[in-house]
Coordinates of C-alpha atoms in Angstrom, one line a residue:
M28 CA -29.8 12.0 -21.3
D29 CA -27.8 10.2 -18.5
A30 CA -29.6 8.2 -16.0
E31 CA -29.2 9.7 -12.5
I32 CA -26.3 8.4 -10.3
T33 CA -27.3 6.7 -7.1
V34 CA -24.7 6.1 -4.5
T35 CA -25.3 3.5 -1.8
E36 CA -23.4 1.7 0.9
L37 CA -22.1 -1.7 -0.2
S38 CA -22.4 -4.9 1.8
A39 CA -19.4 -7.2 2.2
D40 CA -21.0 -9.8 -0.1
L41 CA -20.4 -7.4 -3.0
V42 CA -16.6 -7.6 -2.6
P43 CA -16.3 -9.9 -5.8
A44 CA -18.3 -7.3 -7.8
V45 CA -16.0 -4.5 -6.6
V46 CA -13.0 -6.6 -7.7
R47 CA -14.5 -7.1 -11.1
L48 CA -15.1 -3.4 -11.5
C49 CA -11.6 -2.5 -10.4
E50 CA -10.1 -5.0 -12.9
Q51 CA -11.7 -2.9 -15.6
A52 CA -11.4 0.6 -14.0
L53 CA -7.8 0.6 -12.7
D54 CA -5.8 2.0 -15.7
L55 CA -2.3 0.9 -14.8
P56 CA -1.8 -2.8 -15.6
E57 CA 0.1 -3.4 -12.3
D58 CA -2.9 -2.2 -10.4
A59 CA -5.6 -4.0 -12.4
A60 CA -3.6 -7.3 -12.1
E61 CA -3.7 -7.0 -8.3
A62 CA -7.3 -5.8 -8.0
A63 CA -8.3 -8.7 -5.8
P64 CA -5.6 -8.3 -3.1
I65 CA -6.1 -4.5 -3.3
V66 CA -9.8 -4.8 -2.4
D67 CA -9.0 -7.5 0.1
V68 CA -6.5 -5.4 2.1
L69 CA -8.6 -2.2 2.0
W70 CA -11.9 -3.8 2.9
P71 CA -12.2 -7.2 4.6
R72 CA -8.7 -7.1 6.2
A73 CA -8.8 -3.5 7.2
A74 CA -12.2 -3.9 8.7
G75 CA -10.6 -5.9 11.5
D76 CA -8.6 -2.9 12.6
R77 CA -10.8 0.2 11.9
R78 CA -14.2 1.3 10.5
V79 CA -14.4 0.8 6.7
V80 CA -17.2 1.7 4.4
G81 CA -17.6 0.6 0.7
L82 CA -19.7 2.8 -1.5
G83 CA -21.1 2.0 -5.0
A84 CA -22.3 4.3 -7.7
Y85 CA -25.1 3.0 -9.9
R86 CA -26.7 4.1 -13.1
D87 CA -30.0 2.2 -13.1
A88 CA -28.9 -1.3 -12.0
D89 CA -25.4 -1.0 -13.3
L90 CA -22.4 -0.6 -10.9
V91 CA -20.3 2.1 -12.6
G92 CA -18.0 3.2 -9.8
V93 CA -16.8 2.2 -6.3
L94 CA -15.1 3.9 -3.3
I95 CA -13.6 2.5 -0.1
C96 CA -13.1 4.9 2.8
S97 CA -11.9 4.4 6.4
E98 CA -11.3 6.1 9.7
S99 CA -7.8 6.4 11.0
S100 CA -7.1 4.0 13.9
T101 CA -4.4 6.2 15.3
E102 CA -5.6 9.8 14.7
P103 CA -9.0 10.7 15.9
G104 CA -11.0 12.9 13.5
I105 CA -9.1 11.8 10.4
G106 CA -10.7 9.9 7.6
H107 CA -9.1 8.4 4.5
V108 CA -10.4 7.7 1.0
D109 CA -8.5 4.5 0.2
L110 CA -9.8 3.7 -3.3
V111 CA -11.9 5.3 -6.0
A112 CA -12.5 3.5 -9.3
V113 CA -14.8 4.5 -12.1
L114 CA -15.4 2.6 -15.3
P115 CA -13.6 4.3 -18.2
Q116 CA -16.8 4.9 -20.2
Q117 CA -18.4 6.6 -17.2
R118 CA -15.7 9.1 -16.4
R119 CA -16.3 12.9 -16.5
R120 CA -19.9 12.3 -15.9
G121 CA -20.0 13.0 -12.2
V122 CA -19.5 9.5 -10.8
G123 CA -16.2 10.2 -9.0
R124 CA -17.5 13.5 -7.5
S125 CA -20.7 11.8 -6.3
L126 CA -18.7 9.1 -4.6
L127 CA -16.3 11.5 -2.9
R128 CA -19.1 13.8 -1.7
R129 CA -21.0 10.8 -0.3
A130 CA -17.8 9.5 1.4
E131 CA -17.3 12.9 3.0
Q132 CA -20.9 12.8 4.4
V133 CA -20.4 9.3 5.7
L134 CA -17.2 10.1 7.4
A135 CA -18.5 13.4 8.8
E136 CA -21.4 11.5 10.4
R137 CA -18.8 9.4 12.2
G138 CA -17.0 12.4 13.6
V139 CA -14.3 12.9 10.9
T140 CA -13.2 16.6 10.5
E141 CA -10.5 16.1 7.9
V142 CA -10.3 13.7 4.9
L143 CA -7.1 12.5 3.4
L144 CA -6.7 11.1 -0.1
A145 CA -3.7 9.1 1.1
G146 CA -2.8 5.7 2.3
N147 CA -4.1 4.6 5.8
P148 CA -1.4 2.2 7.1
P149 CA -1.1 -0.6 7.9
Y150 CA -3.8 -1.5 5.3
Y151 CA -3.2 0.5 2.2
A152 CA -2.7 0.0 -1.5
W153 CA -1.0 3.3 -2.5
P154 CA 0.6 6.2 -0.7
G155 CA -1.8 8.5 -2.5
I156 CA -3.0 9.2 -6.1
D157 CA -0.6 8.1 -8.8
V158 CA 0.1 11.1 -10.9
R159 CA -0.8 9.1 -14.0
Y160 CA -4.4 8.8 -12.8
T161 CA -5.2 12.2 -14.2
P162 CA -9.1 12.1 -13.8
A163 CA -8.6 11.4 -10.1
V164 CA -6.2 14.3 -9.7
C165 CA -8.7 16.6 -11.5
A166 CA -11.6 15.4 -9.3
A167 CA -9.6 16.0 -6.1
L168 CA -8.7 19.6 -7.1
A169 CA -12.2 20.3 -8.3
L170 CA -13.6 19.3 -4.9
G171 CA -11.2 21.5 -2.9
Y172 CA -8.5 19.1 -1.8
Q173 CA -5.1 20.5 -1.3
Q174 CA -1.9 18.7 -2.1
D175 CA 0.3 18.6 0.9
R176 CA 2.8 15.8 0.3
T177 CA 4.5 13.8 -2.5
A178 CA 5.6 10.2 -2.2
W179 CA 7.2 7.7 -4.5
N180 CA 7.9 4.1 -5.1
M181 CA 11.0 2.5 -6.5
T182 CA 11.1 -0.5 -8.9
A183 CA 13.4 -3.4 -8.6
D184 CA 14.0 -5.6 -11.7
L185 CA 13.5 -9.3 -11.0
S186 CA 13.2 -10.4 -14.6
Y187 CA 16.7 -11.9 -15.0
D188 CA 19.0 -13.7 -12.6
G189 CA 21.9 -11.2 -13.1
S190 CA 19.8 -8.3 -11.9
P191 CA 21.4 -6.2 -9.1
A192 CA 18.3 -6.8 -7.1
L193 CA 19.1 -10.6 -7.0
R194 CA 22.8 -10.5 -6.2
S195 CA 23.9 -13.3 -3.9
T196 CA 24.0 -12.6 -0.2
E197 CA 26.1 -15.6 0.7
A198 CA 29.4 -13.8 1.3
A199 CA 27.7 -11.0 3.3
E200 CA 25.8 -13.6 5.4
R201 CA 29.1 -15.3 6.2
R202 CA 30.6 -12.0 7.3
L203 CA 27.6 -11.4 9.5
A204 CA 27.8 -14.9 11.0
D205 CA 31.4 -14.2 11.9
Q206 CA 30.0 -11.3 14.0
G207 CA 27.5 -13.5 15.6
V208 CA 24.6 -12.3 13.5
T209 CA 22.1 -14.9 12.2
V210 CA 19.9 -14.1 9.1
R211 CA 16.8 -16.2 8.6
R212 CA 13.2 -16.3 7.4
A213 CA 10.8 -15.1 10.1
E214 CA 8.1 -17.5 11.4
P215 CA 4.9 -16.8 13.2
R216 CA 6.5 -17.5 16.6
D217 CA 8.8 -14.5 15.8
L218 CA 6.0 -12.0 15.5
P219 CA 5.9 -10.8 19.2
A220 CA 9.6 -9.9 19.1
L221 CA 9.4 -8.4 15.7
T222 CA 6.4 -6.2 16.4
A223 CA 7.9 -5.1 19.7
F224 CA 11.2 -4.2 18.0
A225 CA 9.3 -2.3 15.2
R226 CA 7.2 -0.3 17.7
A227 CA 10.1 0.5 20.0
T228 CA 12.6 1.4 17.3
F229 CA 10.4 3.1 14.6
G230 CA 6.9 3.7 16.0
G231 CA 4.1 4.0 13.4
T232 CA 2.2 1.1 12.1
W233 CA 5.0 -1.2 10.9
D234 CA 4.0 -3.8 13.5
G235 CA 0.6 -4.1 11.7
E236 CA 2.3 -4.6 8.3
L237 CA 4.6 -7.2 9.8
S238 CA 1.6 -9.1 11.1
G239 CA 0.3 -9.0 7.5
S240 CA 3.5 -10.4 6.1
V241 CA 4.7 -13.2 8.4
G242 CA 3.1 -16.5 7.7
R243 CA 0.6 -15.3 5.1
D244 CA 0.3 -16.6 1.6
G245 CA 2.0 -14.4 -1.0
A246 CA 3.9 -12.6 1.7
G247 CA 6.9 -13.1 4.0
C248 CA 9.6 -11.6 6.1
H249 CA 13.3 -12.1 6.9
L250 CA 15.1 -11.0 10.1
A251 CA 18.6 -10.6 11.5
E252 CA 19.3 -11.4 15.2
R253 CA 22.2 -11.7 17.5
G254 CA 21.9 -13.6 20.8
G255 CA 18.1 -13.7 20.4
E256 CA 18.0 -9.9 20.0
V257 CA 16.3 -8.6 16.7
L258 CA 18.7 -6.3 14.8
G259 CA 16.6 -5.8 11.6
F260 CA 13.8 -7.1 9.4
A261 CA 12.5 -6.8 5.9
A262 CA 9.0 -7.8 4.8
Y263 CA 7.0 -8.0 1.6
G264 CA 3.4 -8.7 0.5
S265 CA 1.5 -7.2 3.4
S266 CA -0.6 -4.9 1.2
R267 CA 0.1 -6.3 -2.3
P268 CA 2.1 -9.3 -3.5
S269 CA 4.4 -7.2 -5.7
W270 CA 5.2 -4.7 -3.0
F271 CA 8.3 -4.8 -0.8
G272 CA 8.3 -3.3 2.7
P273 CA 8.6 -2.3 5.4
M274 CA 12.1 -2.8 6.5
G275 CA 14.2 -1.5 9.3
T276 CA 17.6 -1.9 11.0
A277 CA 18.5 -1.1 14.5
P278 CA 20.5 2.2 14.7
A279 CA 23.4 0.4 16.3
A280 CA 23.6 -2.1 13.4
E281 CA 23.4 0.5 10.5
G282 CA 26.3 0.2 8.1
S283 CA 26.7 -3.5 8.9
G284 CA 25.2 -4.7 5.6
I285 CA 22.2 -6.3 7.3
G286 CA 19.7 -4.1 5.3
G287 CA 21.0 -5.1 1.9
V288 CA 21.0 -8.8 2.8
L289 CA 17.4 -8.7 4.1
L290 CA 16.2 -6.7 1.1
R291 CA 17.6 -9.1 -1.5
R292 CA 16.4 -12.2 0.4
C293 CA 12.9 -10.8 0.1
L294 CA 13.3 -9.9 -3.6
R295 CA 14.5 -13.4 -4.4
D296 CA 11.3 -14.7 -2.7
Q297 CA 9.2 -12.4 -4.8
Q298 CA 11.0 -13.6 -8.0
A299 CA 10.5 -17.2 -7.0
A300 CA 6.7 -16.4 -6.7
G301 CA 6.7 -15.5 -10.4
L302 CA 7.1 -11.7 -10.2
D303 CA 9.4 -9.9 -12.7
R304 CA 9.3 -6.6 -10.9
A305 CA 8.9 -5.5 -7.3
Q306 CA 7.6 -2.2 -6.0
I307 CA 9.5 -0.7 -3.0
G308 CA 6.6 1.3 -1.5
W309 CA 6.5 4.7 0.0
V310 CA 10.3 5.0 -0.1
G311 CA 12.5 6.9 2.2
P312 CA 16.2 6.2 1.6
V313 CA 16.4 6.3 -2.2
P314 CA 20.3 5.9 -2.3
F315 CA 20.1 2.7 -0.2
Y316 CA 17.7 1.0 -2.5
S317 CA 19.4 2.2 -5.6
G318 CA 22.8 0.9 -4.4
S319 CA 21.5 -2.3 -2.8
A320 CA 19.1 -3.4 -5.5
G321 CA 19.7 -1.2 -8.6
A322 CA 16.1 0.2 -8.0
W323 CA 14.9 3.3 -9.6
I324 CA 12.1 5.8 -8.8
E325 CA 9.1 5.1 -11.0
R326 CA 5.7 5.6 -9.4
V327 CA 5.0 9.1 -8.0
F328 CA 2.0 9.9 -5.8
F329 CA 0.3 13.1 -4.8
L330 CA -1.3 13.1 -1.3
Y331 CA -4.2 15.4 -0.7
R332 CA -6.3 16.6 2.3
R333 CA -9.4 18.7 2.9
T334 CA -11.0 20.0 6.1
L335 CA -14.7 19.3 6.3
T336 CA -17.0 22.3 7.1
E337 CA -20.3 22.3 8.7

């Protein structure tokens, strides 16, 4: 007979144990390989911006599952489940459900009225549940979560120098220079102008993702400017080393070729760091990334929500 599951709140000193469990419990190789940065962005880094709780499921003294949840920093009353991971041999034995129910209780005690199984930008590792994580989809449905959105990533091939994702940008940069546009790597001193541009032009939380990209190991950003005015940016590595984004171009500069130049500059950085594939996360303009980098839709995510009742 199974030992009873005990769910407790985890202290920050258990982050290494959570990483070790995720390395075993995340089925997709690309996720397991980045277990350490995933846990880091969702827990220690996110905790500087919002309230985060780590939960552990134990059988006797063995940690068999973990969950990380957080409150939205922009939408009062909204909570997010950012990560659920259960050891393969412990699945379909109530571990995931116990973790989710406890997370709902913890979040409700903090005033949350609706829980999302969806990314909580600017600190997130996935838009939602990858459709290939079937046990997670089943658990969400069994607990009354309703799917309300679908999101997808695109993949850029960085494995060979002739890849469309790595096409030279030299000619395009010369054309832009003739128009007075400079393209360069962003530095920490550029952050105030970049974040102000992102907030004013696009809103949302891209300013936070830029802060996680500029000047941080395993991450970076490139920008385009004219006369000291930012016209566009592209960043990578804010949430995960293999992930590209966000990027944005001023409406007045759309169609100038700035976006494609900034994108491929970042992808070349990621190849130089040893990556053979890059994930373009939570994609909007599919045709742009397909044309500019030969990227294709690969990862698909279901996003769920549930209203908590008394």
